[in-house]
Coordinates of N, CA and C in Angstrom, one line a residue:
M271 N -28.2 92.4 76.2 CA -27.8 93.4 77.0 C -27.4 94.6 76.3
K272 N -28.0 95.9 76.9 CA -27.8 97.1 76.3 C -26.5 97.6 76.2
K273 N -26.0 98.2 74.9 CA -24.9 98.7 74.6 C -24.2 99.7 76.0
G274 N -23.1 99.6 76.5 CA -22.6 100.3 77.6 C -23.2 99.9 79.1
S275 N -24.2 99.0 79.3 CA -24.4 98.4 80.4 C -23.6 97.4 80.9
S276 N -23.2 97.3 82.1 CA -22.5 96.4 83.0 C -23.3 95.2 82.9
P277 N -22.6 93.9 83.1 CA -23.5 92.6 83.2 C -23.8 92.6 84.8
G278 N -24.8 91.8 85.1 CA -25.3 91.9 86.5 C -24.3 90.9 87.3
P279 N -24.5 90.7 88.7 CA -23.7 89.9 89.4 C -24.1 88.6 89.1
T280 N -22.9 87.8 89.2 CA -23.0 86.4 89.0 C -23.7 85.5 90.0
P281 N -24.7 84.8 89.5 CA -25.6 84.1 90.3 C -24.8 82.9 91.3
A282 N -25.0 82.8 92.6 CA -24.2 82.1 93.5 C -24.6 80.7 93.0
R283 N -23.5 79.8 93.0 CA -23.8 78.5 92.6 C -24.3 77.8 93.7
A284 N -25.2 76.6 93.6 CA -25.8 75.9 94.5 C -24.7 75.2 95.4
V285 N -25.1 75.1 96.4 CA -24.2 73.9 97.4 C -25.2 72.7 97.7
V286 N -24.5 71.5 97.5 CA -24.8 70.3 98.0 C -23.8 69.8 98.9
L287 N -24.6 69.1 100.0 CA -23.9 68.3 101.1 C -24.1 66.7 100.5
G288 N -23.2 66.0 100.0 CA -22.9 64.7 99.6 C -23.0 63.8 100.9
S289 N -23.8 63.7 101.7 CA -23.9 62.9 102.8 C -25.3 62.9 103.1
T290 N -25.7 61.7 104.0 CA -27.1 61.4 104.4 C -26.9 61.6 105.9
S291 N -25.7 62.0 106.5 CA -25.5 62.2 107.8 C -26.3 63.3 108.4
R292 N -27.0 63.0 109.7 CA -28.0 63.9 110.2 C -26.9 65.1 111.2
Y293 N -25.9 64.5 111.2 CA -25.0 65.5 112.1 C -24.1 66.4 111.0
R294 N -23.8 65.7 109.9 CA -23.2 66.8 109.0 C -24.2 67.8 108.7
R295 N -25.4 67.3 108.1 CA -26.4 68.4 107.8 C -26.8 69.5 109.0
E296 N -26.5 69.1 110.1 CA -26.7 70.2 111.3 C -25.5 71.1 111.2
L297 N -24.4 70.4 111.3 CA -23.2 71.5 111.4 C -23.2 72.5 110.1
L298 N -23.4 72.0 108.8 CA -23.4 72.8 107.8 C -24.4 73.9 107.8
G299 N -25.7 73.5 108.5 CA -26.6 74.4 108.5 C -26.4 75.5 109.4
R300 N -25.4 75.5 110.5 CA -24.6 76.7 111.1 C -24.3 77.6 110.4
L301 N -23.8 77.4 109.2 CA -23.2 78.4 108.4 C -24.2 79.5 107.8
G302 N -25.5 78.9 107.9 CA -26.7 79.9 107.4 C -26.7 80.1 105.8
I303 N -26.1 79.0 105.2 CA -26.3 79.3 103.8 C -27.4 78.1 103.3
A304 N -27.9 78.5 102.0 CA -29.1 77.4 101.5 C -27.9 76.3 101.1
F305 N -28.4 75.1 101.1 CA -27.9 73.8 100.6 C -28.8 72.6 100.4
Q306 N -28.5 72.1 99.6 CA -29.3 70.6 99.6 C -28.4 69.3 99.7
V307 N -29.1 68.2 100.1 CA -28.5 67.1 100.6 C -28.7 65.9 99.5
A308 N -27.7 65.2 99.2 CA -27.8 64.1 98.1 C -27.1 62.9 98.8
A309 N -27.5 61.8 98.6 CA -26.6 60.6 98.8 C -25.7 60.3 97.9
P310 N -24.5 60.0 98.4 CA -23.2 59.9 97.7 C -23.4 58.4 97.0
E311 N -23.9 57.4 97.8 CA -23.8 55.9 97.1 C -22.6 55.5 96.6
V312 N -21.8 55.5 97.9 CA -20.4 55.1 97.6 C -20.2 53.8 98.3
D313 N -19.3 52.9 97.9 CA -18.9 51.7 98.7 C -17.8 52.0 99.7
E314 N -18.1 51.8 101.0 CA -17.3 52.6 101.9 C -16.4 51.3 102.5
A315 N -16.3 50.3 101.9 CA -15.1 49.3 102.3 C -14.0 49.6 102.0
A316 N -12.8 49.3 103.2 CA -11.6 49.8 102.9 C -10.9 48.7 101.7
L317 N -9.7 49.4 101.3 CA -9.2 48.6 100.1 C -8.2 47.7 100.8
P318 N -7.8 46.9 100.0 CA -6.4 46.0 100.9 C -5.3 47.0 101.4
G319 N -5.0 46.6 102.6 CA -3.9 47.4 103.2 C -4.0 48.9 103.4
E320 N -5.3 49.3 103.2 CA -5.5 50.8 103.2 C -5.8 51.0 104.7
G321 N -4.9 52.0 105.3 CA -4.9 52.6 106.5 C -6.2 53.6 106.7
P322 N -6.4 53.8 108.1 CA -7.7 54.7 108.3 C -7.5 56.2 107.7
A323 N -6.2 56.8 107.9 CA -6.3 58.2 107.3 C -6.3 58.1 105.9
A324 N -5.8 57.1 105.0 CA -6.1 56.9 103.5 C -7.5 56.7 103.4
L325 N -8.1 55.8 104.1 CA -9.6 55.4 103.9 C -10.3 56.7 103.9
A326 N -10.4 57.5 105.1 CA -11.0 58.6 105.2 C -10.7 59.7 104.0
S327 N -9.8 59.8 103.6 CA -9.4 60.7 102.5 C -10.1 60.2 101.3
R328 N -9.7 59.0 101.1 CA -10.4 58.6 99.7 C -11.9 58.6 99.7
L329 N -12.5 58.4 100.5 CA -14.0 58.2 100.9 C -14.5 59.7 100.7
G330 N -14.0 60.6 101.5 CA -14.4 62.0 101.2 C -14.4 62.4 99.9
L331 N -13.4 62.3 99.4 CA -13.3 62.7 97.8 C -14.2 61.9 97.0
A332 N -14.2 60.7 97.0 CA -15.3 59.6 96.2 C -16.7 60.2 96.6
K333 N -16.9 60.5 97.8 CA -18.4 61.1 97.8 C -19.0 62.3 97.2
A334 N -17.8 63.2 97.5 CA -17.9 64.7 96.5 C -18.0 64.7 95.2
Q335 N -17.1 63.5 94.5 CA -17.0 63.4 93.2 C -18.4 62.6 92.6
A336 N -18.8 61.6 93.4 CA -20.1 60.9 92.9 C -21.2 61.9 92.9
V337 N -21.3 62.8 93.9 CA -22.6 63.7 94.0 C -22.3 64.7 92.7
A338 N -21.2 65.1 92.4 CA -20.9 66.2 91.6 C -21.2 65.7 90.2
E339 N -21.0 64.2 90.1 CA -21.3 63.9 88.8 C -22.9 64.4 88.3
R340 N -23.8 64.4 89.4 CA -25.2 64.7 89.1 C -25.7 66.0 89.2
F341 N -24.5 66.7 89.9 CA -24.7 68.2 90.1 C -23.4 69.0 89.7
P342 N -23.3 69.0 88.4 CA -22.1 69.4 87.7 C -21.6 70.9 87.9
G343 N -22.8 71.7 88.1 CA -22.6 73.2 88.5 C -22.7 73.4 89.8
A344 N -22.9 72.7 90.6 CA -22.9 73.0 92.2 C -21.3 72.7 92.7
V345 N -21.5 73.5 93.9 CA -20.1 73.1 94.6 C -20.8 71.9 95.9
V346 N -20.0 71.0 95.7 CA -20.5 69.7 96.5 C -19.4 69.6 97.6
I347 N -19.9 69.3 98.8 CA -19.0 69.1 99.9 C -19.0 67.3 100.0
G348 N -18.0 66.7 100.4 CA -17.9 65.4 100.9 C -17.0 65.2 101.9
S349 N -17.7 64.2 102.6 CA -16.8 64.3 104.1 C -16.9 62.5 104.6
D350 N -15.8 62.1 105.6 CA -15.9 61.0 105.7 C -15.1 60.8 107.0
Q351 N -15.4 60.0 108.0 CA -14.8 60.0 109.2 C -14.3 58.6 109.6
V352 N -13.2 58.4 109.9 CA -12.7 57.0 110.5 C -11.9 56.9 111.7
A353 N -12.4 56.2 112.6 CA -11.4 56.2 114.0 C -10.2 55.4 113.8
D354 N -9.2 55.8 114.5 CA -7.9 55.0 114.1 C -7.4 54.5 115.5
L355 N -7.5 53.2 115.9 CA -6.9 52.7 117.0 C -5.7 52.1 116.7
D356 N -4.4 52.5 117.1 CA -3.2 52.1 116.7 C -3.0 51.5 115.1
G357 N -3.8 52.2 114.3 CA -3.5 52.0 112.9 C -4.7 51.2 112.3
E358 N -5.4 50.5 113.4 CA -6.9 50.0 112.8 C -8.2 50.8 112.9
A359 N -8.6 50.8 111.6 CA -10.0 51.4 111.3 C -10.9 51.1 112.1
L360 N -11.7 51.9 112.9 CA -12.7 51.6 113.7 C -14.0 52.2 113.0
G361 N -15.1 51.7 112.3 CA -16.3 52.3 111.7 C -17.2 52.6 112.6
K362 N -18.7 52.8 112.2 CA -19.7 52.8 113.0 C -20.1 51.6 113.5
P363 N -20.5 51.3 114.8 CA -20.8 50.0 115.4 C -21.9 49.0 115.1
G364 N -22.8 50.3 114.5 CA -24.2 49.6 114.2 C -25.2 48.9 115.2
D365 N -24.7 48.2 116.2 CA -25.6 47.9 117.1 C -24.9 47.8 118.4
H366 N -25.7 47.5 119.5 CA -25.0 47.5 120.9 C -23.7 46.7 121.3
A367 N -23.7 45.5 120.7 CA -22.6 44.6 121.0 C -21.3 45.1 120.6
N368 N -21.4 45.7 119.3 CA -20.3 46.1 118.7 C -19.8 47.4 119.5
A369 N -20.7 48.3 119.7 CA -20.2 49.5 120.3 C -19.6 49.0 121.9
V370 N -20.2 48.4 122.7 CA -19.4 47.7 123.8 C -18.0 47.1 123.4
A371 N -17.9 46.5 122.4 CA -16.6 46.0 122.1 C -15.5 47.1 121.7
Q372 N -16.0 48.2 121.3 CA -15.2 49.3 120.7 C -14.7 50.2 122.0
L373 N -15.9 50.6 122.7 CA -15.5 51.2 124.0 C -14.5 50.6 124.8
S374 N -14.8 49.2 125.2 CA -14.1 48.5 125.8 C -12.5 48.4 125.4
R375 N -12.4 48.5 124.2 CA -10.9 48.4 123.6 C -10.1 49.9 123.6
M376 N -11.3 51.0 123.8 CA -10.7 52.2 123.6 C -10.4 52.9 125.1
R377 N -11.0 52.3 126.1 CA -10.6 52.7 127.3 C -9.6 52.9 127.8
G378 N -9.1 54.2 128.4 CA -7.8 54.5 129.1 C -6.7 54.8 127.8
R379 N -7.2 54.8 126.6 CA -6.3 54.8 125.4 C -6.6 56.1 124.5
S380 N -5.7 56.5 123.8 CA -5.7 57.7 123.1 C -6.2 57.0 121.5
V381 N -7.2 57.7 120.9 CA -7.6 57.1 119.3 C -7.7 58.5 118.5
L382 N -7.2 58.3 117.4 CA -7.2 59.3 116.5 C -8.4 59.3 115.6
F383 N -8.9 60.4 115.3 CA -10.2 60.4 114.3 C -10.1 61.3 113.3
H384 N -9.9 60.4 112.1 CA -9.5 61.3 110.9 C -10.8 61.6 110.0
T385 N -11.1 63.1 110.0 CA -12.1 63.7 109.2 C -12.0 64.2 108.1
A386 N -12.1 63.5 107.0 CA -11.8 64.0 105.6 C -12.8 64.8 105.3
L387 N -12.3 66.1 104.4 CA -13.3 67.0 103.8 C -12.8 67.1 102.3
S388 N -13.7 67.1 101.5 CA -13.4 67.5 99.9 C -14.5 68.3 99.5
V389 N -14.2 69.7 98.5 CA -15.3 70.5 98.2 C -14.7 70.1 96.5
V390 N -15.8 70.1 95.7 CA -15.7 70.0 94.2 C -16.7 70.7 93.5
C391 N -16.3 71.0 92.4 CA -17.4 71.7 91.4 C -16.8 71.4 89.9
R392 N -17.5 70.5 89.5 CA -17.1 70.0 88.1 C -16.9 70.9 86.9
E393 N -18.0 71.9 87.1 CA -18.0 72.9 86.2 C -17.0 73.8 85.9
T394 N -16.3 74.2 87.1 CA -15.3 75.0 87.6 C -14.1 74.2 87.4
G395 N -14.0 73.3 87.8 CA -12.5 72.3 87.8 C -12.0 72.5 89.3
F396 N -12.9 73.1 90.0 CA -12.4 73.3 91.6 C -12.5 71.9 92.2
Q397 N -11.3 71.7 93.0 CA -11.3 70.6 94.0 C -10.1 70.9 94.9
Q398 N -10.7 70.9 96.3 CA -9.8 70.8 97.4 C -10.2 69.8 98.5
Q399 N -9.2 69.2 99.0 CA -9.3 68.2 100.2 C -8.5 68.4 101.1
D400 N -8.7 68.0 102.5 CA -8.1 68.0 103.6 C -8.4 66.7 104.5
V401 N -7.9 66.8 105.6 CA -8.1 65.7 106.5 C -7.8 66.4 107.9
A402 N -9.0 66.7 108.8 CA -8.5 67.2 110.2 C -8.6 66.0 110.9
V403 N -7.2 66.0 111.8 CA -7.1 64.9 112.9 C -7.3 65.4 114.4
V404 N -8.0 64.5 115.0 CA -8.5 64.8 116.2 C -8.1 63.5 117.0
R405 N -7.3 64.1 118.1 CA -6.9 63.1 119.0 C -7.6 63.2 120.4
V406 N -8.5 61.8 120.5 CA -9.1 61.7 121.8 C -8.6 60.8 122.8
R407 N -8.6 61.3 124.0 CA -8.3 60.4 125.0 C -9.1 59.9 126.0
F408 N -9.6 58.5 126.0 CA -10.5 58.2 126.5 C -10.3 57.8 128.1
R409 N -11.4 58.0 128.9 CA -10.8 57.8 130.3 C -10.9 56.2 130.4
D410 N -10.5 55.6 131.5 CA -10.3 54.1 131.9 C -11.7 53.9 132.4
L411 N -12.7 53.6 131.7 CA -14.1 53.4 131.5 C -14.6 52.0 132.6
S412 N -15.3 52.1 133.3 CA -15.7 50.7 134.0 C -16.6 50.0 132.7
D413 N -17.0 48.9 133.0 CA -18.0 48.0 132.1 C -19.4 48.5 132.7
A414 N -19.7 49.0 133.6 CA -21.0 49.8 134.0 C -21.1 51.2 133.3
E415 N -20.1 51.9 133.2 CA -20.2 53.2 132.9 C -20.6 53.1 131.3
I416 N -19.6 52.1 130.7 CA -19.9 51.7 129.0 C -21.3 51.5 128.8
E417 N -21.8 50.2 129.7 CA -23.4 49.9 129.6 C -24.3 51.0 129.7
S418 N -24.0 52.0 130.8 CA -25.0 53.0 130.8 C -24.9 53.9 129.9
Y419 N -23.9 54.4 129.5 CA -23.7 55.4 128.4 C -24.4 54.8 126.9
L420 N -24.1 53.6 126.7 CA -24.8 53.2 125.5 C -26.4 53.0 125.7
R421 N -26.7 52.4 126.8 CA -28.3 52.6 126.7 C -28.8 54.0 126.9
R422 N -28.3 55.0 127.4 CA -28.8 56.4 127.3 C -28.7 57.0 125.9
E423 N -27.7 57.0 125.3 CA -27.4 57.8 124.1 C -27.4 56.9 122.6
Q424 N -27.2 55.4 122.7 CA -27.3 54.8 121.5 C -26.7 55.4 120.4
P425 N -25.3 55.5 120.4 CA -24.6 56.2 119.5 C -24.3 55.4 118.6
Y426 N -25.0 54.3 117.8 CA -24.7 53.2 116.9 C -24.3 53.6 115.7
D427 N -24.8 55.0 115.1 CA -24.4 55.4 113.9 C -23.1 56.4 114.1
C428 N -22.5 56.4 115.1 CA -21.2 57.3 115.4 C -19.8 56.5 115.2
A429 N -18.8 56.8 114.3 CA -17.6 56.0 114.4 C -17.0 56.0 115.7
G430 N -16.6 55.0 116.4 CA -15.9 55.1 117.7 C -17.0 55.0 118.6
S431 N -18.3 55.0 118.4 CA -19.4 54.7 119.4 C -19.3 55.6 120.4
A432 N -19.0 56.9 120.3 CA -19.0 58.1 121.2 C -19.5 59.3 120.7
K433 N -20.4 60.1 121.1 CA -20.8 61.4 120.8 C -20.6 62.3 121.6
S434 N -19.6 63.2 121.4 CA -18.9 64.1 122.2 C -19.6 65.4 122.4
E435 N -20.6 65.3 121.5 CA -21.5 66.7 121.4 C -22.6 66.4 122.4
G436 N -22.8 65.1 123.0 CA -23.8 64.7 124.0 C -23.1 64.3 125.2
L437 N -23.8 63.1 125.8 CA -23.3 62.5 127.1 C -21.7 62.0 126.8
G438 N -21.5 61.6 125.3 CA -20.3 60.9 125.5 C -19.2 61.9 125.7
I439 N -19.2 63.1 126.0 CA -18.1 64.0 126.7 C -17.5 63.4 128.0
A440 N -18.8 62.7 128.8 CA -18.3 62.2 130.0 C -17.4 61.0 129.9
L441 N -17.4 60.6 128.6 CA -16.2 59.5 128.5 C -14.7 59.8 128.2
L442 N -14.7 60.9 128.2 CA -13.2 61.5 127.7 C -12.5 62.2 128.8
D443 N -11.1 62.1 128.6 CA -10.0 62.9 129.2 C -9.8 64.2 128.7
A444 N -9.7 64.0 127.4 CA -9.1 65.2 126.5 C -9.7 64.9 125.2
I445 N -9.7 66.2 124.4 CA -9.7 66.5 122.8 C -8.6 67.1 122.5
E446 N -8.0 66.9 121.4 CA -6.9 67.9 121.2 C -7.4 68.1 119.4
S447 N -7.4 69.3 119.1 CA -8.0 69.5 117.4 C -7.8 71.0 117.2
D448 N -7.5 71.4 116.0 CA -7.6 72.5 115.4 C -8.8 73.1 114.7
D449 N -9.6 72.2 114.8 CA -11.1 72.4 113.9 C -12.1 71.8 115.0
P450 N -12.7 72.7 115.8 CA -13.4 71.9 117.0 C -14.7 71.2 116.6
T451 N -15.3 71.3 115.5 CA -16.4 70.2 114.8 C -16.0 69.2 114.4
A452 N -14.5 68.9 114.1 CA -14.4 67.8 113.3 C -14.8 66.5 113.8
L453 N -14.6 66.5 115.2 CA -14.8 65.1 115.8 C -16.6 64.9 115.6
V454 N -17.5 65.9 115.3 CA -18.8 65.8 115.2 C -19.0 65.1 114.0
G455 N -18.1 65.5 112.9 CA -18.3 64.9 111.6 C -17.9 65.9 110.4
L456 N -17.7 67.0 110.7 CA -17.5 67.9 109.6 C -16.8 69.2 109.9
P457 N -15.2 69.2 109.7 CA -14.7 70.4 110.2 C -14.8 71.8 109.9
L458 N -15.6 72.5 110.3 CA -16.3 73.7 109.6 C -15.2 74.8 109.4
I459 N -14.1 74.8 110.1 CA -13.2 75.9 109.9 C -12.5 75.7 108.1
R460 N -12.3 74.4 108.1 CA -11.9 73.8 106.7 C -13.0 74.0 105.6
T461 N -14.2 73.8 106.1 CA -15.6 73.8 105.2 C -15.5 75.2 104.8
C462 N -15.6 76.3 105.6 CA -15.5 77.7 105.5 C -14.3 78.1 104.4
R463 N -13.2 77.7 104.7 CA -12.0 78.1 104.1 C -11.9 77.4 102.5
M464 N -12.8 76.2 102.5 CA -13.0 75.8 101.0 C -14.0 76.3 100.2
L465 N -15.1 76.7 100.9 CA -16.1 77.0 100.3 C -16.0 78.6 99.9
R466 N -15.1 79.3 100.4 CA -14.8 80.5 100.2 C -13.8 80.4 98.7
A467 N -13.1 79.5 98.7 CA -12.0 79.4 97.9 C -12.9 79.0 96.3
A468 N -14.0 78.2 96.6 CA -14.7 77.8 95.5 C -16.0 78.9 95.2
G469 N -15.7 80.2 95.6 CA -16.5 81.2 95.4 C -18.0 81.3 96.1
V470 N -18.4 80.7 97.2 CA -19.4 80.5 97.8 C -19.3 81.5 98.8
P471 N -19.9 82.6 99.0 CA -20.0 83.7 99.9 C -20.7 83.3 101.3
L472 N -20.0 83.6 102.3 CA -20.2 83.2 103.7 C -20.9 84.0 104.6
L473 N -20.4 85.7 104.5 CA -20.6 86.6 105.3 C -21.1 87.8 104.4

């Protein structure tokens, strides 16, 4: 650098989404920032006695940390969602029969969806995490409505077997949340807040 010259702008850090979820990838894409995707490869099994909120929080951080080990200079986003029916964790159904069982249990009831978010940068030591809690009240669905919905949308990769951003909205009476996209899989208000704190410009 020449004497008396000022240093140039610090280059922006890479952003990595530690998730293979197409829903999270689409949501993060709404922010208009460049990012890459990496699979976190984390065991998602609950620990003995671990509740839904604690499970989501632990996995969200574990995913971010696992990917940050491979991308130490990047700002890494990790997230996890667990549906909570009276303290019991409900994960992704995986198939039609499990989805029928989940929706049959949830009809006419309120279910909490814990969507955990962690943002980590190993190089700077930055780490923040939070959990967005969404209360979802399901209608008193008939067996025929459940069957019709599942055949049409096949939401077998969604925690709780319902896609609120699609036809699943017809299953619900109400959604209560302070972060509108949290139910889809990534709370963008919290994501923006943490990315700004990590030094990632958004606007």
